[in-house]
CSV table of C-alpha atoms and ligand atoms in Angstrom, one decimal:
chain,number,residue,atom,x,y,z
A,1,UNK,CA,123.7,-52.5,-123.3
A,2,UNK,CA,124.9,-52.0,-119.8
A,3,UNK,CA,128.7,-52.1,-119.9
A,4,UNK,CA,131.7,-50.0,-118.9
A,5,UNK,CA,133.9,-51.8,-121.4
A,6,UNK,CA,134.6,-48.7,-123.4
A,7,UNK,CA,135.2,-46.4,-120.5
A,8,UNK,CA,138.7,-45.7,-121.8
A,9,UNK,CA,137.2,-43.8,-124.7
A,10,UNK,CA,136.4,-41.2,-122.1
A,11,UNK,CA,140.1,-40.5,-121.7
A,12,UNK,CA,140.2,-39.1,-125.1
A,13,UNK,CA,140.7,-35.4,-124.4
A,14,UNK,CA,138.9,-32.7,-126.2
A,15,UNK,CA,140.9,-30.3,-128.3
A,16,UNK,CA,143.1,-28.3,-125.8
A,17,UNK,CA,141.8,-24.8,-125.6
A,18,UNK,CA,141.2,-21.9,-123.3
A,19,UNK,CA,137.6,-22.8,-122.4
A,20,UNK,CA,138.4,-25.1,-119.5
A,21,UNK,CA,141.3,-23.9,-117.3
A,22,UNK,CA,140.0,-23.5,-113.8
A,23,UNK,CA,141.8,-21.2,-111.4
A,24,UNK,CA,145.3,-21.8,-110.1
A,25,UNK,CA,147.4,-19.8,-107.7
A,26,UNK,CA,151.2,-19.8,-107.9
A,27,UNK,CA,150.8,-22.9,-110.1
A,28,UNK,CA,148.9,-24.7,-107.3
A,29,UNK,CA,145.3,-25.7,-107.8
A,30,UNK,CA,143.1,-24.0,-105.2
A,31,UNK,CA,139.7,-25.3,-103.8
A,32,UNK,CA,137.9,-27.4,-106.3
A,33,UNK,CA,134.7,-25.5,-106.7
A,34,UNK,CA,132.0,-26.8,-108.9
A,35,UNK,CA,129.7,-24.0,-109.6
A,36,UNK,CA,129.4,-24.6,-113.3
A,37,UNK,CA,130.3,-27.5,-115.6
A,38,UNK,CA,132.8,-25.0,-117.0
A,39,UNK,CA,134.8,-25.2,-113.8
A,40,UNK,CA,135.9,-28.7,-114.7
A,41,UNK,CA,138.8,-29.5,-117.1
A,42,UNK,CA,138.1,-32.1,-119.7
A,43,UNK,CA,140.1,-34.6,-117.7
A,44,UNK,CA,138.1,-33.8,-114.5
A,45,UNK,CA,134.8,-34.0,-116.3
A,46,UNK,CA,135.6,-37.4,-117.8
A,47,UNK,CA,137.1,-38.7,-114.5
A,48,UNK,CA,134.0,-37.8,-112.5
A,49,UNK,CA,131.7,-39.4,-115.0
A,50,UNK,CA,133.8,-42.5,-115.2
A,51,UNK,CA,134.1,-42.7,-111.4
A,52,UNK,CA,130.3,-42.2,-111.0
A,53,UNK,CA,129.7,-45.0,-113.4
A,54,UNK,CA,132.1,-47.2,-111.4
A,55,UNK,CA,130.2,-46.5,-108.2
A,56,UNK,CA,127.0,-47.2,-110.1
A,57,UNK,CA,128.3,-50.5,-111.5
A,58,UNK,CA,129.6,-51.6,-108.1
A,59,UNK,CA,133.2,-51.8,-109.5
A,60,UNK,CA,134.6,-48.8,-107.6
A,61,UNK,CA,135.5,-50.8,-104.5
A,62,UNK,CA,135.1,-49.5,-101.1
A,63,UNK,CA,136.1,-45.8,-100.8
A,64,UNK,CA,136.7,-43.9,-97.6
A,65,UNK,CA,138.0,-40.9,-99.5
A,66,UNK,CA,136.2,-38.4,-97.2
A,67,UNK,CA,137.3,-40.0,-93.9
A,68,UNK,CA,138.0,-37.2,-91.4
A,69,UNK,CA,136.3,-34.5,-93.5
A,70,UNK,CA,133.2,-32.5,-92.7
A,71,UNK,CA,130.7,-31.6,-95.4
A,72,UNK,CA,128.1,-28.9,-95.1
A,73,UNK,CA,124.8,-29.6,-96.9
A,74,UNK,CA,122.8,-26.4,-97.4
A,75,UNK,CA,119.5,-26.5,-99.2
A,76,UNK,CA,117.5,-23.3,-99.4
A,77,UNK,CA,115.0,-25.0,-101.7
A,78,UNK,CA,113.2,-28.3,-101.7
A,79,UNK,CA,115.0,-31.4,-102.9
A,80,UNK,CA,114.4,-35.1,-102.7
A,81,UNK,CA,117.2,-36.5,-104.9
A,82,UNK,CA,120.2,-34.1,-104.8
A,83,UNK,CA,120.1,-33.5,-101.0
A,84,UNK,CA,119.8,-37.2,-100.2
A,85,UNK,CA,122.4,-38.1,-102.9
A,86,UNK,CA,125.1,-35.8,-101.4
A,87,UNK,CA,124.2,-36.6,-97.8
A,88,UNK,CA,124.2,-40.3,-98.3
A,89,UNK,CA,127.2,-40.2,-100.6
A,90,UNK,CA,129.2,-38.2,-98.1
A,91,UNK,CA,128.4,-40.5,-95.3
A,92,UNK,CA,129.2,-43.6,-97.4
A,93,UNK,CA,132.6,-42.0,-98.2
A,94,UNK,CA,133.4,-41.6,-94.5
A,95,UNK,CA,132.6,-37.8,-94.0
A,96,UNK,CA,130.5,-36.3,-91.3
A,97,UNK,CA,127.9,-33.9,-92.4
A,98,UNK,CA,126.2,-30.8,-91.1
A,99,UNK,CA,122.8,-30.0,-92.7
A,100,UNK,CA,121.4,-26.5,-93.0
A,101,UNK,CA,117.9,-25.7,-94.1
A,102,UNK,CA,116.5,-22.5,-95.6
A,103,UNK,CA,116.0,-20.8,-92.2
A,104,UNK,CA,119.3,-21.7,-90.6
A,105,UNK,CA,122.1,-19.4,-91.7
A,106,UNK,CA,122.6,-15.7,-91.0
A,107,UNK,CA,122.3,-15.1,-94.7
A,108,UNK,CA,118.7,-14.5,-93.8
A,109,UNK,CA,119.6,-11.6,-91.6
A,110,UNK,CA,121.9,-10.0,-94.2
A,111,UNK,CA,125.3,-11.6,-93.8
A,112,UNK,CA,127.0,-11.6,-97.2
A,113,UNK,CA,127.7,-14.8,-99.1
A,114,UNK,CA,131.4,-13.9,-99.1
A,115,UNK,CA,131.5,-13.6,-95.3
A,116,UNK,CA,129.5,-16.8,-95.0
A,117,UNK,CA,131.9,-18.7,-97.2
A,118,UNK,CA,134.9,-17.3,-95.4
A,119,UNK,CA,133.7,-18.3,-92.0
A,120,UNK,CA,132.5,-21.8,-93.0
A,121,UNK,CA,135.7,-22.4,-94.9
A,122,UNK,CA,137.5,-22.5,-91.5
A,123,UNK,CA,135.2,-25.3,-90.3
A,124,UNK,CA,134.1,-27.3,-93.4
A,125,UNK,CA,136.0,-29.1,-96.1
A,126,UNK,CA,133.2,-29.2,-98.7
A,127,UNK,CA,129.9,-27.3,-98.9
A,128,UNK,CA,127.1,-28.5,-101.2
A,129,UNK,CA,124.6,-25.7,-101.7
A,130,UNK,CA,121.3,-25.3,-103.5
A,131,UNK,CA,120.2,-21.7,-103.6
A,132,UNK,CA,118.2,-21.8,-106.9
A,133,UNK,CA,119.3,-18.2,-107.0
A,134,UNK,CA,121.8,-16.5,-109.2
A,135,UNK,CA,125.2,-18.2,-109.8
A,136,UNK,CA,126.8,-15.1,-108.4
A,137,UNK,CA,125.6,-16.1,-104.9
A,138,UNK,CA,127.6,-19.3,-105.1
A,139,UNK,CA,130.6,-17.5,-106.5
A,140,UNK,CA,130.4,-15.4,-103.4
A,141,UNK,CA,130.5,-18.5,-101.2
A,142,UNK,CA,133.4,-19.7,-103.4
A,143,UNK,CA,135.5,-16.5,-102.9
A,144,UNK,CA,137.8,-18.4,-100.6
A,145,UNK,CA,140.2,-21.2,-101.5
A,146,UNK,CA,139.9,-23.7,-98.6
A,147,UNK,CA,136.4,-25.1,-98.8
A,148,UNK,CA,135.2,-26.5,-102.1
A,149,UNK,CA,131.7,-25.2,-103.0
A,150,UNK,CA,129.4,-27.6,-105.1
A,151,UNK,CA,126.4,-26.1,-106.9
A,152,UNK,CA,123.4,-28.3,-106.1
A,153,UNK,CA,121.3,-26.1,-108.4
A,154,UNK,CA,121.4,-22.4,-109.2
A,155,UNK,CA,119.1,-20.4,-111.4
A,156,UNK,CA,121.4,-20.8,-114.3
A,157,UNK,CA,122.8,-24.3,-114.0
A,158,UNK,CA,122.3,-27.7,-112.4
A,159,UNK,CA,125.8,-29.1,-113.0
A,160,UNK,CA,125.5,-32.1,-110.7
A,161,UNK,CA,122.4,-33.2,-112.6
A,162,UNK,CA,124.4,-33.1,-115.9
A,163,UNK,CA,127.1,-35.2,-114.3
A,164,UNK,CA,124.5,-37.7,-113.2
A,165,UNK,CA,123.0,-37.7,-116.6
A,166,UNK,CA,126.4,-38.4,-118.3
A,167,UNK,CA,127.1,-41.1,-115.7
A,168,UNK,CA,123.7,-42.7,-116.7
A,169,UNK,CA,124.5,-42.5,-120.4
A,170,UNK,CA,127.9,-44.1,-119.8
A,171,UNK,CA,126.3,-46.8,-117.7
A,172,UNK,CA,123.7,-47.6,-120.3
A,173,UNK,CA,125.5,-47.1,-123.6
A,174,UNK,CA,129.1,-47.7,-122.5
A,175,UNK,CA,130.1,-44.5,-124.2
A,176,UNK,CA,129.0,-40.9,-124.6
A,177,UNK,CA,130.7,-40.0,-127.8
A,178,UNK,CA,128.4,-40.2,-130.8
A,179,UNK,CA,125.1,-40.4,-128.9
A,180,UNK,CA,122.1,-38.6,-130.3
A,181,UNK,CA,120.0,-37.0,-127.7
A,182,UNK,CA,116.6,-35.4,-128.2
A,183,UNK,CA,115.8,-33.0,-125.4
A,184,UNK,CA,112.2,-31.8,-125.2
A,185,UNK,CA,111.1,-29.2,-122.7
A,186,UNK,CA,112.1,-25.9,-121.2
A,187,UNK,CA,115.7,-24.6,-121.7
A,188,UNK,CA,116.1,-24.5,-117.9
A,189,UNK,CA,119.1,-25.0,-115.6
A,190,UNK,CA,119.1,-28.8,-116.3
A,191,UNK,CA,119.1,-28.2,-120.0
A,192,UNK,CA,121.9,-25.6,-119.7
A,193,UNK,CA,124.2,-27.9,-117.7
A,194,UNK,CA,123.4,-30.8,-120.1
A,195,UNK,CA,124.3,-28.7,-123.1
A,196,UNK,CA,127.5,-27.4,-121.6
A,197,UNK,CA,128.6,-30.9,-120.7
A,198,UNK,CA,127.5,-32.9,-123.7
A,199,UNK,CA,129.0,-30.6,-126.3
A,200,UNK,CA,132.4,-31.4,-124.9
A,201,UNK,CA,132.1,-35.0,-126.3
A,202,UNK,CA,133.0,-35.6,-129.9
A,203,UNK,CA,130.2,-36.6,-132.3
A,204,UNK,CA,127.4,-36.1,-129.8
A,205,UNK,CA,124.3,-34.7,-131.4
A,206,UNK,CA,122.1,-32.8,-129.0
A,207,UNK,CA,118.8,-31.6,-130.5
A,208,UNK,CA,116.7,-29.4,-128.2
A,209,UNK,CA,113.0,-28.8,-128.8
A,210,UNK,CA,112.1,-26.0,-126.4
A,211,UNK,CA,108.8,-24.0,-126.2
A,212,UNK,CA,108.9,-20.6,-127.8
A,213,UNK,CA,110.1,-18.0,-125.3
A,214,UNK,CA,111.5,-20.8,-123.0
A,215,UNK,CA,114.7,-21.8,-124.9
A,216,UNK,CA,118.2,-22.0,-123.7
A,217,UNK,CA,119.5,-18.6,-122.5
A,218,UNK,CA,121.3,-16.9,-125.4
A,219,UNK,CA,124.7,-16.9,-123.5
A,220,UNK,CA,124.5,-20.6,-122.8
A,221,UNK,CA,123.5,-21.5,-126.3
A,222,UNK,CA,126.4,-19.4,-127.7
A,223,UNK,CA,128.9,-21.1,-125.4
A,224,UNK,CA,127.6,-24.6,-126.1
A,225,UNK,CA,127.7,-24.0,-129.8
A,226,UNK,CA,131.3,-22.8,-129.6
A,227,UNK,CA,132.2,-25.9,-127.7
A,228,UNK,CA,130.3,-28.1,-130.1
A,229,UNK,CA,132.4,-26.6,-132.9
A,230,UNK,CA,135.6,-27.1,-130.9
A,231,UNK,CA,134.9,-30.7,-129.9
A,232,UNK,CA,133.2,-31.9,-133.0
A,233,UNK,CA,129.7,-32.2,-131.6
A,234,UNK,CA,126.4,-30.8,-132.9
A,235,UNK,CA,123.9,-28.6,-131.0
A,236,UNK,CA,120.6,-27.6,-132.6
A,237,UNK,CA,117.6,-25.9,-131.0
A,238,UNK,CA,114.1,-25.4,-132.5
A,239,UNK,CA,110.9,-24.2,-130.9
A,240,UNK,CA,108.5,-26.7,-132.4
A,241,UNK,CA,108.0,-30.4,-132.7
A,242,UNK,CA,108.1,-30.6,-136.5
A,243,UNK,CA,110.7,-32.4,-138.6
A,244,UNK,CA,112.2,-34.4,-135.7
A,245,UNK,CA,115.5,-36.2,-136.2
A,246,UNK,CA,115.1,-39.5,-138.0
A,247,UNK,CA,116.9,-41.4,-135.2
A,248,UNK,CA,117.8,-40.7,-131.6
A,249,UNK,CA,119.2,-42.8,-128.8
A,250,UNK,CA,117.7,-40.8,-125.9
A,251,UNK,CA,114.6,-38.7,-125.3
A,252,UNK,CA,115.1,-36.4,-122.3
A,253,UNK,CA,112.6,-34.2,-120.7
A,254,UNK,CA,112.3,-32.1,-117.5
A,255,UNK,CA,109.2,-31.0,-115.6
A,256,UNK,CA,107.5,-27.8,-116.7
A,257,UNK,CA,107.8,-26.0,-113.4
A,258,UNK,CA,111.5,-25.9,-112.5
A,259,UNK,CA,112.3,-25.7,-108.8
A,260,UNK,CA,112.5,-22.2,-107.6
A,261,UNK,CA,110.9,-20.6,-110.7
A,262,UNK,CA,107.6,-19.3,-111.8
A,263,UNK,CA,106.3,-18.3,-115.2
A,264,UNK,CA,104.9,-14.8,-115.7
A,265,UNK,CA,102.8,-15.7,-118.8
A,266,UNK,CA,99.4,-17.0,-117.5
A,267,UNK,CA,99.0,-19.0,-120.7
A,268,UNK,CA,102.3,-20.8,-120.5
A,269,UNK,CA,100.6,-24.3,-120.4
A,270,UNK,CA,99.3,-23.7,-123.9
A,271,UNK,CA,102.8,-22.9,-125.1
A,272,UNK,CA,104.2,-26.1,-123.4
A,273,UNK,CA,101.4,-28.5,-124.4
A,274,UNK,CA,102.8,-29.5,-127.8
A,275,UNK,CA,106.1,-30.5,-126.0
A,276,UNK,CA,104.6,-33.3,-123.9
A,277,UNK,CA,106.7,-36.5,-124.4
A,278,UNK,CA,104.3,-39.2,-125.5
A,279,UNK,CA,104.7,-42.7,-127.0
A,280,UNK,CA,104.4,-41.0,-130.4
A,281,UNK,CA,108.1,-40.3,-130.2
A,282,UNK,CA,108.7,-44.1,-130.3
A,283,UNK,CA,106.5,-44.6,-133.4
A,284,UNK,CA,108.4,-46.5,-136.0
A,285,UNK,CA,110.1,-48.7,-133.5
A,286,UNK,CA,112.6,-46.3,-132.0
A,287,UNK,CA,114.8,-48.0,-129.4
A,288,UNK,CA,115.6,-44.8,-127.7
A,289,UNK,CA,115.7,-44.7,-123.9
A,290,UNK,CA,113.7,-42.1,-121.9
A,291,UNK,CA,115.4,-39.9,-119.3
A,292,UNK,CA,114.0,-37.4,-116.9
A,293,UNK,CA,115.7,-35.4,-114.1
A,294,UNK,CA,112.7,-35.8,-111.9
A,295,UNK,CA,110.5,-35.0,-110.1
A,296,UNK,CA,107.9,-35.8,-112.8
A,297,UNK,CA,104.4,-34.7,-113.3
A,298,UNK,CA,102.7,-37.5,-115.2
A,299,UNK,CA,100.3,-36.0,-117.7
A,300,UNK,CA,102.2,-32.7,-118.0
A,301,UNK,CA,105.7,-33.0,-119.5
A,302,UNK,CA,105.4,-36.8,-120.0
A,303,UNK,CA,102.7,-39.4,-120.1
A,304,UNK,CA,102.7,-42.2,-117.5
A,305,UNK,CA,102.9,-44.7,-120.3
A,306,UNK,CA,106.4,-43.3,-121.2
A,307,UNK,CA,107.7,-42.6,-117.7
A,308,UNK,CA,106.7,-46.0,-116.4
A,309,UNK,CA,107.3,-47.9,-119.6
A,310,UNK,CA,110.1,-50.3,-120.6
A,311,UNK,CA,112.1,-47.6,-122.4
A,312,UNK,CA,112.4,-45.4,-119.2
A,313,UNK,CA,115.6,-45.4,-117.3
A,314,UNK,CA,114.6,-42.3,-115.3
A,315,UNK,CA,114.6,-44.1,-111.9
A,316,UNK,CA,118.0,-45.7,-112.5
A,317,UNK,CA,119.1,-42.1,-113.4
A,318,UNK,CA,117.8,-40.9,-110.1
A,319,UNK,CA,119.7,-43.6,-108.2
A,320,UNK,CA,122.8,-42.5,-110.1
A,321,UNK,CA,122.6,-39.1,-108.4
A,322,UNK,CA,124.1,-40.7,-105.4
A,323,UNK,CA,126.9,-42.5,-107.3
A,324,UNK,CA,127.7,-39.3,-109.2
A,325,UNK,CA,127.6,-37.3,-106.0
A,326,UNK,CA,130.2,-39.6,-104.6
A,327,UNK,CA,132.5,-39.0,-107.6
A,328,UNK,CA,131.9,-35.2,-107.2
A,329,UNK,CA,132.7,-35.3,-103.5
A,330,UNK,CA,135.9,-37.2,-104.1
A,331,UNK,CA,136.9,-34.7,-106.7
A,332,UNK,CA,135.9,-31.7,-104.5
A,333,UNK,CA,137.8,-33.0,-101.6
A,334,UNK,CA,140.9,-33.5,-103.8
A,335,UNK,CA,140.8,-37.2,-103.0
A,336,UNK,CA,140.2,-38.7,-106.4
A,337,UNK,CA,141.0,-42.4,-106.6
A,338,UNK,CA,143.1,-41.8,-109.8
B,1,CP,N1,116.6,-33.6,-110.1
B,1,CP,C1,116.7,-33.0,-108.9
B,1,CP,O1,117.5,-32.1,-108.8
B,1,CP,O2,115.9,-33.5,-108.0
B,1,CP,P1,115.7,-32.8,-106.6
B,1,CP,O3,115.1,-31.5,-106.8
B,1,CP,O4,114.7,-33.7,-105.8
B,1,CP,O5,117.0,-32.7,-105.9
C-alpha cells in the first residue's frame, strides 16, 4: 500500500502528559530546537511526519517557506544523505545556505559551543549540525533562542533519521499506529531515536534484537518503556535471535559501525554475526518490508539479497530524508504550512 488516505489518524494525540512540553518563555515559544525527538510535542511530531509524507507523495504543493532565511549546515563528520537532504531541502524551500566542514569553525581552537551558538544566532535562522559527539554540545549551541538548532546526529540520538523513518512508514502503510517493527542490530543513535519516536504511537509493537553488550542505553530504554506504557505501545528488547515474533510488518537494521564510533572489543564481529539480516527472516512468506538507515555494508548487517530484494524500501527511505528534512526545516523556521 502506498497511500496517505489515513493521515488523519496521525492527528490523534497521545495521552496529554508532562513528557513532551518543550520550553516556553513568558508563554511564547522560543527557538524551535530539535536536539532530541523529546523536543517535539505530540502535535509537532505528527505534523512533521505528515508534512514529510506530503512532500514525499508530491501533494505538498510548492513551498517557499524558507524564503529570505539563511541556514547553516555544519557537518563535523561524514554524511551522504543527511547533509545533502538538508542542503537540498533548504534550497528547495527558498533559503540560502552556508556550509561548514569539520575544520571551519573556531570550535577547533577552543571557542565554546555556547559562544558559537550565540554569535551564529545573530546571522543564521537555522543551524543543522552533525557533531556525532555528546548531545550536550548541541544543547550548548542551542543555549540561545533566536536560531533553531537541528541535530543531524549526535552520539546519543539521530532524531532526523527517526522522522525520516516514520515518514517512510506513513508513506508505505498509510499509518503508523499498530505497526509491528522488528529492529535487528546495535542499539545505537538511530535505534534510540526510533524507539523514542515510535513508542509515542498507540499499538505500535517495537521488538529490538540487539547484540549482547550493544543494546539500547538504559536511560533511553527506560524512557521509551515509560512512553510505551503511556501511549499504549509495546517495546521489547532481547539480546538473541531466538523466539522471534510470529509476525512483523517491518524488519529494520543499521550498519554495524555507526558513524563516529568504534568498538573497544576486538571480537565484536563474533558478537554481531548472529544478528545479520538474511532472507531467513522472510521464511514462511512474511510480507514485511525491509528498512535500513544506510550506508549499508552488504554481507555484514544485511545480505545483498535482502537489501536489493523486492521487499527492500531502503532507498525510498533514503530519498525521504530530503522530504522529511523539508518538513523539519519548515518547523524549525516556525513556518509550518498548517
Ligand atoms: N543515515 C544517515 O544519517 O546517512 P548519512 O550518514 O549519509 O547522513
